[in-house]
PDB file of C-alpha atoms in Angstrom:
ATOM      1  CA  MET A   1      31.683  70.917  67.782  1.00 46.00           C
ATOM      2  CA  LYS A   2      29.128  72.820  65.723  1.00 43.00           C
ATOM      3  CA  LYS A   3      31.306  72.507  62.663  1.00 46.00           C
ATOM      4  CA  LEU A   4      31.668  68.762  63.223  1.00 44.00           C
ATOM      5  CA  LYS A   5      27.875  68.348  63.527  1.00 46.00           C
ATOM      6  CA  LEU A   6      27.322  70.338  60.360  1.00 45.00           C
ATOM      7  CA  PHE A   7      29.878  68.128  58.540  1.00 46.00           C
ATOM      8  CA  PHE A   8      28.076  64.939  59.617  1.00 48.00           C
ATOM      9  CA  MET A   9      24.705  66.384  58.592  1.00 52.00           C
ATOM     10  CA  PHE A  10      25.971  67.341  55.129  1.00 46.00           C
ATOM     11  CA  SER A  11      27.551  63.867  54.747  1.00 50.00           C
ATOM     12  CA  LEU A  12      24.280  62.127  55.654  1.00 48.00           C
ATOM     13  CA  VAL A  13      22.312  64.245  53.176  1.00 45.00           C
ATOM     14  CA  PHE A  14      24.854  63.459  50.447  1.00 46.00           C
ATOM     15  CA  VAL A  15      24.591  59.695  51.106  1.00 43.00           C
ATOM     16  CA  ILE A  16      20.774  59.831  50.985  1.00 48.00           C
ATOM     17  CA  ILE A  17      20.835  61.758  47.686  1.00 45.00           C
ATOM     18  CA  ALA A  18      23.360  59.268  46.194  1.00 45.00           C
ATOM     19  CA  CYS A  19      21.239  56.266  47.183  1.00 46.00           C
ATOM     20  CA  SER A  20      18.179  57.923  45.722  1.00 47.00           C
ATOM     21  CA  ASN A  21      19.959  58.530  42.422  1.00 46.00           C
ATOM     22  CA  GLN A  22      21.175  54.936  42.292  1.00 43.00           C
ATOM     23  CA  SER A  23      17.653  53.609  42.903  1.00 44.00           C
ATOM     24  CA  HIS A  24      16.360  55.926  40.191  1.00 42.00           C
ATOM     25  CA  ASP A  25      19.067  54.670  37.779  1.00 44.00           C
ATOM     26  CA  THR A  26      18.121  51.066  38.542  1.00 40.00           C
ATOM     27  CA  GLU A  27      14.473  51.764  37.826  1.00 45.00           C
ATOM     28  CA  MET A  28      15.434  53.473  34.586  1.00 39.00           C
ATOM     29  CA  ALA A  29      17.547  50.471  33.570  1.00 37.00           C
ATOM     30  CA  ASN A  30      14.678  48.114  34.265  1.00 41.00           C
ATOM     31  CA  GLU A  31      12.348  50.287  32.211  1.00 42.00           C
ATOM     32  CA  VAL A  32      14.863  50.302  29.354  1.00 34.00           C
ATOM     33  CA  ALA A  33      15.163  46.522  29.542  1.00 35.00           C
ATOM     34  CA  MET A  34      11.391  46.192  29.475  1.00 37.00           C
ATOM     35  CA  ASP A  35      11.236  48.602  26.548  1.00 40.00           C
ATOM     36  CA  GLY A  36      13.840  46.472  24.773  1.00 37.00           C
ATOM     37  CA  ASP A  37      11.781  43.346  25.339  1.00 36.00           C
ATOM     38  CA  MET A  38       8.687  45.089  24.006  1.00 36.00           C
ATOM     39  CA  SER A  39      10.574  46.287  20.928  1.00 36.00           C
ATOM     40  CA  THR A  40      11.874  42.769  20.357  1.00 34.00           C
ATOM     41  CA  SER A  41       8.353  41.415  20.616  1.00 35.00           C
ATOM     42  CA  LYS A  42       7.122  44.074  18.197  1.00 35.00           C
ATOM     43  CA  SER A  43       9.929  43.332  15.723  1.00 34.00           C
ATOM     44  CA  TYR A  44       8.918  39.620  15.833  1.00 33.00           C
ATOM     45  CA  GLY A  45       5.421  40.572  14.808  1.00 38.00           C
ATOM     46  CA  GLY A  46       3.481  41.749  17.835  1.00 39.00           C
ATOM     47  CA  GLU A  47       0.485  39.574  18.554  1.00 44.00           C
ATOM     48  CA  ARG A  48       1.254  37.332  15.570  1.00 44.00           C
ATOM     49  CA  GLY A  49       4.739  36.657  16.940  1.00 39.00           C
ATOM     50  CA  ILE A  50       3.253  35.682  20.289  1.00 38.00           C
ATOM     51  CA  GLU A  51       0.747  33.376  18.541  1.00 49.00           C
ATOM     52  CA  GLU A  52       3.492  31.702  16.523  1.00 45.00           C
ATOM     53  CA  MET A  53       5.597  31.155  19.651  1.00 40.00           C
ATOM     54  CA  GLU A  54       2.600  29.617  21.405  1.00 47.00           C
ATOM     55  CA  MET A  55       2.014  27.386  18.376  1.00 52.00           C
ATOM     56  CA  ALA A  56       5.652  26.313  18.431  1.00 46.00           C
ATOM     57  CA  GLU A  57       5.387  25.417  22.108  1.00 45.00           C
ATOM     58  CA  GLU A  58       2.145  23.518  21.411  1.00 53.00           C
ATOM     59  CA  ALA A  59       3.842  21.613  18.586  1.00 51.00           C
ATOM     60  CA  VAL A  60       6.694  20.612  20.884  1.00 46.00           C
ATOM     61  CA  MET A  61       4.220  19.408  23.512  1.00 46.00           C
ATOM     62  CA  MET A  62       2.258  17.511  20.870  1.00 50.00           C
ATOM     63  CA  ASP A  63       5.434  15.887  19.518  1.00 48.00           C
ATOM     64  CA  SER A  64       6.342  14.707  23.016  1.00 43.00           C
ATOM     65  CA  ALA A  65       2.835  13.344  23.636  1.00 48.00           C
ATOM     66  CA  VAL A  66       2.708  11.440  20.327  1.00 52.00           C
ATOM     67  CA  SER A  67       6.192  10.008  20.734  1.00 49.00           C
ATOM     68  CA  ASN A  68       5.266   8.589  24.117  1.00 48.00           C
ATOM     69  CA  ASP A  69       1.712   7.372  23.570  1.00 60.00           C
ATOM     70  CA  ASN A  70       0.703   6.973  19.945  1.00 75.00           C
ATOM     71  CA  ARG A  71       3.348   6.676  17.259  1.00 86.00           C
ATOM     72  CA  LYS A  72       2.274   6.954  13.624  1.00 92.00           C
ATOM     73  CA  VAL A  73       3.715   3.832  11.960  1.00 94.00           C
ATOM     74  CA  ILE A  74       2.937   2.465   8.475  1.00 94.00           C
ATOM     75  CA  TYR A  75       3.294  -1.331   8.333  1.00 95.00           C
ATOM     76  CA  HIS A  76       4.136  -3.397   5.235  1.00 95.00           C
ATOM     77  CA  GLY A  77       4.490  -7.153   4.790  1.00 94.00           C
ATOM     78  CA  ASN A  78       5.558  -9.469   1.946  1.00 95.00           C
ATOM     79  CA  PHE A  79       5.012 -13.232   1.940  1.00 95.00           C
ATOM     80  CA  MET A  80       5.646 -16.006  -0.565  1.00 94.00           C
ATOM     81  CA  ILE A  81       3.897 -19.275   0.275  1.00 94.00           C
ATOM     82  CA  GLU A  82       3.670 -22.714  -1.308  1.00 93.00           C
ATOM     83  CA  VAL A  83       0.365 -24.598  -1.079  1.00 92.00           C
ATOM     84  CA  LYS A  84      -1.115 -27.888  -2.257  1.00 90.00           C
ATOM     85  CA  ASP A  85      -4.357 -26.325  -3.513  1.00 89.00           C
ATOM     86  CA  TYR A  86      -4.108 -22.774  -4.878  1.00 89.00           C
ATOM     87  CA  GLN A  87      -7.828 -22.020  -5.069  1.00 90.00           C
ATOM     88  CA  LYS A  88      -8.507 -23.316  -1.568  1.00 91.00           C
ATOM     89  CA  ALA A  89      -5.688 -21.244  -0.056  1.00 91.00           C
ATOM     90  CA  ARG A  90      -6.820 -18.123  -1.898  1.00 92.00           C
ATOM     91  CA  ASP A  91     -10.411 -18.542  -0.702  1.00 92.00           C
ATOM     92  CA  GLU A  92      -9.269 -18.989   2.913  1.00 92.00           C
ATOM     93  CA  ILE A  93      -7.186 -15.813   2.807  1.00 93.00           C
ATOM     94  CA  GLN A  94      -9.977 -13.803   1.207  1.00 92.00           C
ATOM     95  CA  LYS A  95     -12.485 -15.022   3.798  1.00 93.00           C
ATOM     96  CA  LYS A  96     -10.150 -14.088   6.665  1.00 93.00           C
ATOM     97  CA  VAL A  97      -9.474 -10.610   5.276  1.00 93.00           C
ATOM     98  CA  THR A  98     -13.187  -9.895   4.887  1.00 93.00           C
ATOM     99  CA  SER A  99     -13.979 -11.144   8.397  1.00 93.00           C
ATOM    100  CA  VAL A 100     -11.556  -8.669  10.063  1.00 93.00           C
ATOM    101  CA  GLY A 101     -12.778  -5.656   8.083  1.00 93.00           C
ATOM    102  CA  GLY A 102     -10.030  -5.604   5.442  1.00 94.00           C
ATOM    103  CA  TYR A 103     -10.210  -5.651   1.666  1.00 94.00           C
ATOM    104  CA  ILE A 104      -8.279  -6.775  -1.430  1.00 93.00           C
ATOM    105  CA  VAL A 105      -6.814  -3.993  -3.575  1.00 93.00           C
ATOM    106  CA  ASP A 106      -5.120  -6.173  -6.196  1.00 92.00           C
ATOM    107  CA  SER A 107      -5.320  -9.812  -7.339  1.00 90.00           C
ATOM    108  CA  TYR A 108      -3.385 -11.610 -10.088  1.00 89.00           C
ATOM    109  CA  TYR A 109      -3.503 -15.193 -11.402  1.00 89.00           C
ATOM    110  CA  TYR A 110      -1.343 -17.098 -13.900  1.00 85.00           C
ATOM    111  CA  GLU A 111      -0.023 -20.605 -14.631  1.00 83.00           C
ATOM    112  CA  GLN A 112       3.685 -21.458 -14.672  1.00 73.00           C
ATOM    113  CA  GLY A 113       3.096 -24.617 -16.712  1.00 67.00           C
ATOM    114  CA  GLU A 114       0.592 -27.396 -17.143  1.00 66.00           C
ATOM    115  CA  ASN A 115      -1.666 -27.574 -14.061  1.00 72.00           C
ATOM    116  CA  GLN A 116       0.614 -25.378 -11.948  1.00 81.00           C
ATOM    117  CA  PRO A 117      -1.358 -22.241 -10.952  1.00 88.00           C
ATOM    118  CA  SER A 118       0.186 -19.278  -9.163  1.00 90.00           C
ATOM    119  CA  GLY A 119      -0.982 -15.823  -8.194  1.00 92.00           C
ATOM    120  CA  SER A 120      -0.601 -12.830  -5.907  1.00 93.00           C
ATOM    121  CA  MET A 121      -2.841 -10.746  -3.648  1.00 94.00           C
ATOM    122  CA  VAL A 122      -2.378  -7.284  -2.120  1.00 95.00           C
ATOM    123  CA  LEU A 123      -4.384  -6.893   1.085  1.00 95.00           C
ATOM    124  CA  ARG A 124      -5.279  -3.902   3.291  1.00 95.00           C
ATOM    125  CA  LEU A 125      -5.847  -4.838   6.924  1.00 94.00           C
ATOM    126  CA  PRO A 126      -6.718  -2.801  10.038  1.00 95.00           C
ATOM    127  CA  LYS A 127      -3.432  -2.174  11.847  1.00 93.00           C
ATOM    128  CA  GLN A 128      -4.538  -4.210  14.876  1.00 93.00           C
ATOM    129  CA  GLU A 129      -5.116  -7.247  12.592  1.00 94.00           C
ATOM    130  CA  PHE A 130      -1.706  -7.092  10.870  1.00 94.00           C
ATOM    131  CA  GLN A 131       0.255  -9.204  13.355  1.00 93.00           C
ATOM    132  CA  PRO A 132      -2.576 -11.756  13.906  1.00 93.00           C
ATOM    133  CA  MET A 133      -2.768 -12.296  10.147  1.00 93.00           C
ATOM    134  CA  ILE A 134       0.988 -12.883   9.964  1.00 92.00           C
ATOM    135  CA  SER A 135       0.800 -15.302  12.890  1.00 92.00           C
ATOM    136  CA  GLN A 136      -1.952 -17.205  11.131  1.00 90.00           C
ATOM    137  CA  LEU A 137       0.101 -17.501   7.946  1.00 90.00           C
ATOM    138  CA  VAL A 138       3.123 -18.788   9.877  1.00 89.00           C
ATOM    139  CA  ALA A 139       1.027 -21.289  11.900  1.00 89.00           C
ATOM    140  CA  SER A 140      -0.748 -22.742   8.850  1.00 89.00           C
ATOM    141  CA  ASP A 141       0.354 -25.892   7.017  1.00 88.00           C
ATOM    142  CA  TRP A 142       1.450 -23.767   4.071  1.00 91.00           C
ATOM    143  CA  LYS A 143       5.153 -23.597   3.364  1.00 92.00           C
ATOM    144  CA  ILE A 144       6.620 -20.106   3.926  1.00 92.00           C
ATOM    145  CA  ILE A 145       9.254 -19.559   1.228  1.00 92.00           C
ATOM    146  CA  GLU A 146       9.864 -15.858   1.914  1.00 92.00           C
ATOM    147  CA  GLN A 147       8.778 -13.513   4.700  1.00 92.00           C
ATOM    148  CA  GLN A 148       9.432  -9.787   5.192  1.00 93.00           C
ATOM    149  CA  THR A 149       7.774  -7.166   7.415  1.00 93.00           C
ATOM    150  CA  SER A 150       8.677  -3.521   7.920  1.00 93.00           C
ATOM    151  CA  GLY A 151       7.398  -0.348   9.575  1.00 93.00           C
ATOM    152  CA  ASN A 152       7.808   3.271   8.544  1.00 94.00           C
ATOM    153  CA  ASP A 153       7.511   5.780  11.412  1.00 94.00           C
ATOM    154  CA  VAL A 154       5.891   8.985  10.079  1.00 93.00           C
ATOM    155  CA  THR A 155       5.193  10.596  13.472  1.00 92.00           C
ATOM    156  CA  GLU A 156       7.593  13.484  12.909  1.00 93.00           C
ATOM    157  CA  GLU A 157       6.150  14.237   9.476  1.00 93.00           C
ATOM    158  CA  TYR A 158       2.597  14.051  10.838  1.00 93.00           C
ATOM    159  CA  VAL A 159       3.279  16.431  13.744  1.00 93.00           C
ATOM    160  CA  ASP A 160       5.142  18.862  11.495  1.00 94.00           C
ATOM    161  CA  LEU A 161       2.232  18.728   9.040  1.00 93.00           C
ATOM    162  CA  GLU A 162      -0.280  19.573  11.768  1.00 93.00           C
ATOM    163  CA  SER A 163       1.853  22.480  13.007  1.00 93.00           C
ATOM    164  CA  ARG A 164       2.245  23.938   9.515  1.00 94.00           C
ATOM    165  CA  LEU A 165      -1.469  23.445   8.895  1.00 94.00           C
ATOM    166  CA  LYS A 166      -2.333  25.460  12.014  1.00 94.00           C
ATOM    167  CA  ALA A 167       0.050  28.220  10.960  1.00 93.00           C
ATOM    168  CA  LYS A 168      -1.565  28.347   7.519  1.00 93.00           C
ATOM    169  CA  ARG A 169      -4.998  28.562   9.156  1.00 93.00           C
ATOM    170  CA  VAL A 170      -3.833  31.633  11.105  1.00 93.00           C
ATOM    171  CA  VAL A 171      -2.564  33.242   7.898  1.00 92.00           C
ATOM    172  CA  GLU A 172      -5.850  32.426   6.174  1.00 92.00           C
ATOM    173  CA  GLU A 173      -7.858  34.107   8.945  1.00 92.00           C
ATOM    174  CA  ARG A 174      -5.662  37.220   8.805  1.00 92.00           C
ATOM    175  CA  LEU A 175      -5.981  37.464   5.018  1.00 90.00           C
ATOM    176  CA  LEU A 176      -9.737  37.125   5.285  1.00 91.00           C
ATOM    177  CA  SER A 177      -9.845  39.944   7.838  1.00 89.00           C
ATOM    178  CA  PHE A 178      -7.601  42.096   5.618  1.00 88.00           C
ATOM    179  CA  MET A 179      -9.892  41.387   2.670  1.00 85.00           C
ATOM    180  CA  ASN A 180     -12.954  42.522   4.625  1.00 87.00           C
ATOM    181  CA  ASP A 181     -11.210  45.760   5.579  1.00 84.00           C
ATOM    182  CA  ALA A 182      -9.648  46.443   2.164  1.00 79.00           C
ATOM    183  CA  THR A 183     -10.985  49.484   0.273  1.00 81.00           C
ATOM    184  CA  ASN A 184      -8.411  49.638  -2.515  1.00 85.00           C
ATOM    185  CA  THR A 185      -9.086  47.377  -5.528  1.00 84.00           C
ATOM    186  CA  GLU A 186      -5.385  46.741  -6.113  1.00 85.00           C
ATOM    187  CA  ASN A 187      -4.820  45.658  -2.527  1.00 84.00           C
ATOM    188  CA  LEU A 188      -7.940  43.524  -2.676  1.00 86.00           C
ATOM    189  CA  LEU A 189      -6.613  41.667  -5.723  1.00 89.00           C
ATOM    190  CA  LYS A 190      -3.233  41.071  -4.058  1.00 89.00           C
ATOM    191  CA  ILE A 191      -4.882  39.748  -0.909  1.00 88.00           C
ATOM    192  CA  SER A 192      -7.163  37.493  -2.968  1.00 89.00           C
ATOM    193  CA  LYS A 193      -4.177  36.046  -4.812  1.00 91.00           C
ATOM    194  CA  GLU A 194      -2.287  35.354  -1.584  1.00 91.00           C
ATOM    195  CA  LEU A 195      -5.423  33.882  -0.002  1.00 91.00           C
ATOM    196  CA  ALA A 196      -5.933  31.498  -2.941  1.00 93.00           C
ATOM    197  CA  GLN A 197      -2.322  30.310  -2.658  1.00 94.00           C
ATOM    198  CA  VAL A 198      -2.619  29.749   1.089  1.00 92.00           C
ATOM    199  CA  GLN A 199      -5.890  27.840   0.680  1.00 92.00           C
ATOM    200  CA  ALA A 200      -4.322  25.644  -2.027  1.00 94.00           C
ATOM    201  CA  GLU A 201      -1.460  24.807   0.348  1.00 94.00           C
ATOM    202  CA  ILE A 202      -3.983  23.998   3.070  1.00 94.00           C
ATOM    203  CA  GLU A 203      -5.798  21.588   0.720  1.00 95.00           C
ATOM    204  CA  GLN A 204      -2.512  19.865  -0.127  1.00 95.00           C
ATOM    205  CA  MET A 205      -1.672  19.482   3.564  1.00 94.00           C
ATOM    206  CA  LEU A 206      -5.145  18.095   4.305  1.00 95.00           C
ATOM    207  CA  GLY A 207      -4.765  15.572   1.471  1.00 95.00           C
ATOM    208  CA  ARG A 208      -1.358  14.470   2.738  1.00 94.00           C
ATOM    209  CA  LYS A 209      -2.707  14.194   6.293  1.00 94.00           C
ATOM    210  CA  GLN A 210      -5.627  12.063   5.109  1.00 94.00           C
ATOM    211  CA  TYR A 211      -3.251   9.816   3.147  1.00 94.00           C
ATOM    212  CA  LEU A 212      -0.998   9.310   6.183  1.00 93.00           C
ATOM    213  CA  ASN A 213      -3.985   8.506   8.382  1.00 94.00           C
ATOM    214  CA  ASN A 214      -5.199   5.886   5.906  1.00 94.00           C
ATOM    215  CA  GLN A 215      -1.762   4.326   5.583  1.00 94.00           C
ATOM    216  CA  VAL A 216      -1.372   4.183   9.357  1.00 94.00           C
ATOM    217  CA  GLU A 217      -4.843   2.789  10.092  1.00 94.00           C
ATOM    218  CA  TYR A 218      -4.597   0.072   7.392  1.00 95.00           C
ATOM    219  CA  ALA A 219      -1.471  -2.069   6.953  1.00 95.00           C
ATOM    220  CA  THR A 220      -0.524  -3.473   3.536  1.00 95.00           C
ATOM    221  CA  LEU A 221       0.213  -7.182   3.105  1.00 95.00           C
ATOM    222  CA  SER A 222       1.342  -8.694  -0.221  1.00 95.00           C
ATOM    223  CA  ILE A 223       1.061 -12.478  -0.588  1.00 95.00           C
ATOM    224  CA  HIS A 224       2.420 -14.496  -3.511  1.00 95.00           C
ATOM    225  CA  ILE A 225       0.868 -17.973  -3.756  1.00 93.00           C
ATOM    226  CA  GLN A 226       2.219 -20.864  -5.807  1.00 91.00           C
ATOM    227  CA  GLU A 227       0.943 -24.419  -5.991  1.00 89.00           C
ATOM    228  CA  ASN A 228       3.394 -27.258  -5.365  1.00 81.00           C
ATOM    229  CA  SER A 229       4.074 -28.978  -8.737  1.00 58.00           C
ATOM    230  CA  LEU A 230       5.124 -32.224  -7.028  1.00 56.00           C
ATOM    231  CA  ALA A 231       1.841 -32.409  -5.167  1.00 47.00           C
ATOM    232  CA  THR A 232      -0.030 -31.783  -8.410  1.00 47.00           C
ATOM    233  CA  SER A 233       1.744 -34.598 -10.237  1.00 48.00           C
ATOM    234  CA  ILE A 234       1.124 -36.990  -7.344  1.00 46.00           C
ATOM    235  CA  GLN A 235      -2.562 -36.130  -7.343  1.00 47.00           C
ATOM    236  CA  SER A 236      -2.834 -36.788 -11.098  1.00 47.00           C
ATOM    237  CA  GLU A 237      -1.226 -40.237 -10.677  1.00 49.00           C
ATOM    238  CA  ASP A 238      -3.178 -41.155  -7.566  1.00 50.00           C
ATOM    239  CA  LEU A 239      -5.562 -43.602  -9.311  1.00 48.00           C
ATOM    240  CA  ASN A 240      -6.325 -47.241  -8.437  1.00 62.00           C
ATOM    241  CA  THR A 241      -5.711 -50.186 -10.784  1.00 72.00           C
ATOM    242  CA  TRP A 242      -9.313 -50.600 -11.891  1.00 73.00           C
ATOM    243  CA  ASP A 243      -9.657 -46.938 -12.862  1.00 70.00           C
ATOM    244  CA  ARG A 244      -6.397 -47.072 -14.793  1.00 74.00           C
ATOM    245  CA  SER A 245      -7.519 -50.286 -16.585  1.00 77.00           C
ATOM    246  CA  LYS A 246     -10.832 -48.727 -17.585  1.00 73.00           C
ATOM    247  CA  LYS A 247      -9.019 -45.677 -18.839  1.00 75.00           C
ATOM    248  CA  LEU A 248      -6.658 -47.825 -20.974  1.00 80.00           C
ATOM    249  CA  PHE A 249      -9.572 -49.933 -22.371  1.00 78.00           C
ATOM    250  CA  ILE A 250     -11.523 -46.852 -23.385  1.00 83.00           C
ATOM    251  CA  ASP A 251      -8.428 -45.345 -24.981  1.00 83.00           C
ATOM    252  CA  THR A 252      -7.848 -48.585 -26.994  1.00 84.00           C
ATOM    253  CA  ILE A 253     -11.472 -48.680 -28.238  1.00 83.00           C
ATOM    254  CA  ASN A 254     -11.210 -45.074 -29.268  1.00 81.00           C
ATOM    255  CA  VAL A 255      -8.015 -45.798 -31.229  1.00 81.00           C
ATOM    256  CA  LEU A 256      -9.623 -48.788 -33.024  1.00 80.00           C
ATOM    257  CA  ILE A 257     -12.713 -46.810 -33.897  1.00 83.00           C
ATOM    258  CA  LYS A 258     -10.608 -44.007 -35.194  1.00 79.00           C
ATOM    259  CA  ALA A 259      -8.473 -46.415 -37.299  1.00 79.00           C
ATOM    260  CA  SER A 260     -11.556 -48.204 -38.717  1.00 76.00           C
ATOM    261  CA  SER A 261     -13.154 -44.929 -39.566  1.00 76.00           C
ATOM    262  CA  SER A 262     -10.008 -43.826 -41.396  1.00 77.00           C
ATOM    263  CA  VAL A 263      -9.910 -47.076 -43.458  1.00 74.00           C
ATOM    264  CA  PHE A 264     -13.587 -46.780 -44.342  1.00 72.00           C
ATOM    265  CA  VAL A 265     -13.169 -43.185 -45.437  1.00 75.00           C
ATOM    266  CA  PHE A 266     -10.108 -44.212 -47.470  1.00 72.00           C
ATOM    267  CA  LEU A 267     -12.012 -46.983 -49.307  1.00 71.00           C
ATOM    268  CA  ILE A 268     -15.059 -44.849 -50.027  1.00 78.00           C
ATOM    269  CA  GLY A 269     -12.955 -41.995 -51.248  1.00 75.00           C
ATOM    270  CA  LEU A 270     -10.942 -44.163 -53.678  1.00 74.00           C
ATOM    271  CA  SER A 271     -13.899 -46.325 -54.840  1.00 74.00           C
ATOM    272  CA  PRO A 272     -13.987 -44.792 -58.368  1.00 80.00           C
ATOM    273  CA  VAL A 273     -10.469 -46.149 -58.888  1.00 75.00           C
ATOM    274  CA  ILE A 274     -10.603 -49.303 -56.781  1.00 77.00           C
ATOM    275  CA  ILE A 275     -13.826 -50.752 -58.310  1.00 80.00           C
ATOM    276  CA  PRO A 276     -12.633 -50.753 -61.992  1.00 81.00           C
ATOM    277  CA  ILE A 277      -9.267 -52.174 -60.967  1.00 83.00           C
ATOM    278  CA  ALA A 278     -10.940 -54.878 -58.892  1.00 79.00           C
ATOM    279  CA  PHE A 279     -13.305 -55.716 -61.841  1.00 79.00           C
ATOM    280  CA  LEU A 280     -10.443 -56.026 -64.332  1.00 83.00           C
ATOM    281  CA  LEU A 281      -8.457 -58.122 -61.877  1.00 83.00           C
ATOM    282  CA  PHE A 282     -11.461 -60.429 -61.411  1.00 81.00           C
ATOM    283  CA  ILE A 283     -11.848 -60.887 -65.213  1.00 84.00           C
ATOM    284  CA  PHE A 284      -8.134 -61.564 -65.600  1.00 80.00           C
ATOM    285  CA  ILE A 285      -8.122 -64.232 -62.889  1.00 83.00           C
ATOM    286  CA  TYR A 286     -11.339 -65.824 -64.217  1.00 78.00           C
ATOM    287  CA  THR A 287     -10.057 -65.988 -67.800  1.00 83.00           C
ATOM    288  CA  ARG A 288      -6.755 -67.451 -66.754  1.00 78.00           C
ATOM    289  CA  LYS A 289      -8.383 -70.257 -64.738  1.00 77.00           C
ATOM    290  CA  LYS A 290     -10.755 -71.043 -67.664  1.00 74.00           C
ATOM    291  CA  ASN A 291      -7.848 -71.338 -70.125  1.00 77.00           C
ATOM    292  CA  GLN A 292      -5.989 -73.639 -67.758  1.00 74.00           C
ATOM    293  CA  LYS A 293      -9.026 -76.013 -67.623  1.00 72.00           C
ATOM    294  CA  LEU A 294      -9.293 -76.076 -71.437  1.00 72.00           C
ATOM    295  CA  ASN A 295      -5.608 -76.929 -71.844  1.00 71.00           C
ATOM    296  CA  GLN A 296      -5.973 -79.842 -69.527  1.00 65.00           C
TER     297      GLN A 296
END
């Protein structure tokens, strides 16, 4: 019995030691895994890697928020209209654009023939006034010959631009801190060169971002205006009988005056030749009649 008790005691001690070793191995494995994660984080760049991952997550969240609430869309529109009075239509459009806070960036005028004016206007309108302006053009009594509207969604480019801009800002701050701590002239020159390049890229990104904001906030609308030639010809012929008679009378008087003036100028100009010929002709006729009387 004593031997059996000793056997059970040794077995229990062995089991306890084995469990203890297994627990210790598990803890060691967990520590190794944690060490591996730390080494991976360090190989990614330490604190900088963590910052970049946070920026990536922030960019994803921003992309989701913009896509759901506020898309960045650039609107364009092209219209060709036919009107009865070109100048009146142009003045109405210009007045409307000014009243909604827009402006004209380009204006062109020409004539396709006699009394047939045409022209074009390029307008910039606040984005909230783009559709109302189109509705007003369609509802007017002007004839719409051609109509085209389009939108260019630049949300993805805008979000990507903001993310890259933030990353460049982080690099700029690090280079500035390195420059303050640099003691070697060669290293200082290298850091200055890299800093200048990063700042130039930041300026380019800021310029692109400003351009996108302007294009999104103000829509572009191009309008080509042409006056109806048939309406012009009808207006020129829309005169009553009395006005047409007066016009014909005045034209006839002008023709007679012009013809009389031409004859008078002709006679005065040829007077040195006409007067001697007329004098000789008078003497010839007078002499001939006198001879005829004497013969009788």
